[in-house]
Amino acid sequence: MGAQQDVRTADGEADERPMGGYAMALAAYATYAAGSAALIQRYGRPPERHDAQDIVLTAIATFRISRLLTKGAVTSPLRTPFTTYKGTQGPAEVVERPRHGLRHTVGELLTCPFCMSLWVSTTLTAGRCLWPRATRTATAVMASVAGADALQLAYSGLMEVTRSE
């Protein structure tokens, strides 16, 4: 995916960065966002303003979907062509590293929930303009899953505290 560039880390070590791949990822996102905007312009109904409730639910759903896509054990087959399995991380999550070469940039996107959240949030926001009812339903489901996950983790933590006493 293009040229590598050496940059220095905070401790002075050389770190190769796939700048060509990053440029392609930026171009892909710009194309995706522009295509979404064109679809909204032609077929959608952009809201006059975005309600706080929609923004909060979209943020929570974006968090949950991004974690599922980038860390979920059940979604690892989607990442396998671009990543290498390293181990487990928390309940139902795995640690994977991007492969080298042409697949590195895609592997980084598919293992970084922060990177993926931009794509997911754009999708959910566009979906709210194109298919508001369906998108609100999907967003509510994923926000509920995020809440249930938080409760499961809190319960597990409480059980650990109780057992250690």
CSV table of C-alpha atoms in Angstrom, one decimal:
chain,number,residue,atom,x,y,z
A,1,MET,CA,0.0,0.0,0.0
A,2,GLY,CA,2.7,2.4,-0.7
A,3,ALA,CA,5.8,4.0,0.9
A,4,GLN,CA,7.0,3.4,4.3
A,5,GLN,CA,8.4,6.3,6.3
A,6,ASP,CA,10.6,6.1,9.4
A,7,VAL,CA,9.5,8.2,12.3
A,8,ARG,CA,10.9,8.4,15.8
A,9,THR,CA,9.0,7.2,18.8
A,10,ALA,CA,9.1,9.1,22.1
A,11,ASP,CA,12.1,7.0,23.2
A,12,GLY,CA,14.0,7.8,20.0
A,13,GLU,CA,13.4,4.4,18.4
A,14,ALA,CA,12.8,4.2,14.6
A,15,ASP,CA,9.2,3.2,13.7
A,16,GLU,CA,8.2,2.4,10.2
A,17,ARG,CA,4.8,3.9,9.3
A,18,PRO,CA,2.9,2.9,6.1
A,19,MET,CA,2.2,6.4,4.9
A,20,GLY,CA,0.9,5.3,1.5
A,21,GLY,CA,-1.6,3.0,3.2
A,22,TYR,CA,-2.7,5.7,5.5
A,23,ALA,CA,-3.2,8.0,2.6
A,24,MET,CA,-5.3,5.3,0.9
A,25,ALA,CA,-7.4,4.9,4.1
A,26,LEU,CA,-8.0,8.6,4.3
A,27,ALA,CA,-9.1,8.7,0.6
A,28,ALA,CA,-11.4,5.7,1.2
A,29,TYR,CA,-13.0,7.4,4.2
A,30,ALA,CA,-13.4,10.7,2.3
A,31,THR,CA,-15.0,8.8,-0.6
A,32,TYR,CA,-17.3,6.9,1.8
A,33,ALA,CA,-18.3,10.1,3.6
A,34,ALA,CA,-18.9,12.0,0.3
A,35,GLY,CA,-20.9,9.1,-1.0
A,36,SER,CA,-23.0,9.0,2.2
A,37,ALA,CA,-23.6,12.8,1.9
A,38,ALA,CA,-24.6,12.4,-1.8
A,39,LEU,CA,-27.1,9.7,-0.8
A,40,ILE,CA,-28.5,11.8,2.0
A,41,GLN,CA,-28.8,14.8,-0.4
A,42,ARG,CA,-30.7,12.7,-3.0
A,43,TYR,CA,-32.8,10.4,-0.9
A,44,GLY,CA,-32.6,11.3,2.8
A,45,ARG,CA,-34.0,13.9,5.2
A,46,PRO,CA,-31.2,15.5,7.1
A,47,PRO,CA,-32.5,16.6,10.5
A,48,GLU,CA,-32.6,20.3,11.2
A,49,ARG,CA,-30.5,19.5,14.2
A,50,HIS,CA,-29.3,16.4,15.9
A,51,ASP,CA,-31.1,15.7,19.2
A,52,ALA,CA,-29.0,15.1,22.3
A,53,GLN,CA,-30.7,11.7,22.8
A,54,ASP,CA,-29.7,10.6,19.3
A,55,ILE,CA,-26.2,11.7,19.8
A,56,VAL,CA,-25.8,9.9,23.1
A,57,LEU,CA,-27.4,6.7,21.7
A,58,THR,CA,-25.2,6.9,18.6
A,59,ALA,CA,-22.1,7.4,20.8
A,60,ILE,CA,-22.9,4.3,22.9
A,61,ALA,CA,-23.9,2.2,19.9
A,62,THR,CA,-20.7,3.3,18.1
A,63,PHE,CA,-18.6,2.3,21.1
A,64,ARG,CA,-20.2,-1.2,21.2
A,65,ILE,CA,-20.2,-1.8,17.5
A,66,SER,CA,-16.6,-0.7,17.2
A,67,ARG,CA,-15.5,-3.0,20.0
A,68,LEU,CA,-17.4,-5.9,18.5
A,69,LEU,CA,-15.8,-5.3,15.0
A,70,THR,CA,-12.3,-4.8,16.3
A,71,LYS,CA,-12.0,-7.0,19.4
A,72,GLY,CA,-14.8,-9.5,19.3
A,73,ALA,CA,-13.9,-13.1,19.3
A,74,VAL,CA,-16.9,-13.9,17.1
A,75,THR,CA,-15.9,-11.3,14.5
A,76,SER,CA,-12.2,-12.5,14.3
A,77,PRO,CA,-12.9,-14.4,11.0
A,78,LEU,CA,-13.5,-11.0,9.4
A,79,ARG,CA,-10.1,-9.7,10.6
A,80,THR,CA,-8.0,-12.9,10.0
A,81,PRO,CA,-6.9,-12.0,6.5
A,82,PHE,CA,-5.4,-8.7,7.9
A,83,THR,CA,-4.3,-9.7,11.4
A,84,THR,CA,-2.4,-12.2,13.5
A,85,TYR,CA,-4.0,-13.6,16.7
A,86,LYS,CA,-2.0,-12.8,19.8
A,87,GLY,CA,-4.3,-13.9,22.7
A,88,THR,CA,-7.4,-13.1,24.7
A,89,GLN,CA,-8.3,-9.8,26.3
A,90,GLY,CA,-11.2,-9.6,28.7
A,91,PRO,CA,-14.6,-11.3,28.2
A,92,ALA,CA,-15.2,-12.4,24.6
A,93,GLU,CA,-12.4,-10.2,23.3
A,94,VAL,CA,-9.1,-11.0,21.5
A,95,VAL,CA,-5.8,-9.2,20.9
A,96,GLU,CA,-4.7,-9.2,17.3
A,97,ARG,CA,-1.8,-7.5,15.5
A,98,PRO,CA,-1.9,-6.1,11.9
A,99,ARG,CA,-0.1,-8.2,9.4
A,100,HIS,CA,2.8,-6.8,7.5
A,101,GLY,CA,2.9,-5.6,3.9
A,102,LEU,CA,-0.1,-4.5,1.9
A,103,ARG,CA,-2.6,-5.7,4.6
A,104,HIS,CA,-1.1,-3.6,7.4
A,105,THR,CA,-3.2,-0.5,7.2
A,106,VAL,CA,-6.5,-2.5,6.9
A,107,GLY,CA,-5.3,-4.6,9.9
A,108,GLU,CA,-4.7,-1.4,11.9
A,109,LEU,CA,-8.2,-0.2,11.1
A,110,LEU,CA,-9.7,-3.6,12.0
A,111,THR,CA,-7.9,-3.8,15.4
A,112,CYS,CA,-8.3,-0.2,16.5
A,113,PRO,CA,-11.7,0.6,18.1
A,114,PHE,CA,-10.9,4.3,18.0
A,115,CYS,CA,-10.2,4.2,14.3
A,116,MET,CA,-13.3,2.1,13.5
A,117,SER,CA,-15.5,4.4,15.5
A,118,LEU,CA,-15.2,7.1,12.9
A,119,TRP,CA,-16.6,4.7,10.2
A,120,VAL,CA,-19.3,3.3,12.4
A,121,SER,CA,-20.5,6.8,13.6
A,122,THR,CA,-20.6,8.0,10.0
A,123,THR,CA,-22.6,5.0,9.0
A,124,LEU,CA,-25.1,5.4,11.9
A,125,THR,CA,-25.5,9.1,11.4
A,126,ALA,CA,-26.1,8.6,7.6
A,127,GLY,CA,-28.5,5.8,8.4
A,128,ARG,CA,-30.4,8.1,10.7
A,129,CYS,CA,-30.9,10.5,7.7
A,130,LEU,CA,-31.7,7.8,5.2
A,131,TRP,CA,-33.6,5.2,7.3
A,132,PRO,CA,-34.4,6.9,10.6
A,133,ARG,CA,-36.7,4.2,12.2
A,134,ALA,CA,-34.5,1.3,11.3
A,135,THR,CA,-31.3,3.1,12.4
A,136,ARG,CA,-32.8,4.2,15.7
A,137,THR,CA,-33.9,0.7,16.3
A,138,ALA,CA,-30.4,-0.7,15.6
A,139,THR,CA,-28.8,2.0,17.6
A,140,ALA,CA,-31.1,1.3,20.6
A,141,VAL,CA,-30.3,-2.4,20.4
A,142,MET,CA,-26.5,-1.8,20.4
A,143,ALA,CA,-26.8,0.8,23.2
A,144,SER,CA,-28.8,-1.7,25.2
A,145,VAL,CA,-26.1,-4.3,24.5
A,146,ALA,CA,-23.4,-1.9,25.8
A,147,GLY,CA,-25.5,-1.3,28.9
A,148,ALA,CA,-25.9,-5.0,29.5
A,149,ASP,CA,-22.1,-5.5,29.0
A,150,ALA,CA,-21.4,-2.9,31.6
A,151,LEU,CA,-23.8,-4.5,34.0
A,152,GLN,CA,-22.2,-8.0,33.4
A,153,LEU,CA,-18.8,-6.6,34.1
A,154,ALA,CA,-20.0,-4.8,37.2
A,155,TYR,CA,-21.7,-8.0,38.4
A,156,SER,CA,-18.5,-10.0,37.8
A,157,GLY,CA,-16.5,-7.5,39.7
A,158,LEU,CA,-18.9,-7.5,42.6
A,159,MET,CA,-18.7,-11.3,42.7
A,160,GLU,CA,-14.9,-11.2,42.8
A,161,VAL,CA,-15.0,-8.7,45.7
A,162,THR,CA,-17.6,-10.9,47.5
A,163,ARG,CA,-15.5,-14.1,47.0
A,164,SER,CA,-12.3,-12.4,48.2
A,165,GLU,CA,-13.8,-11.3,51.6
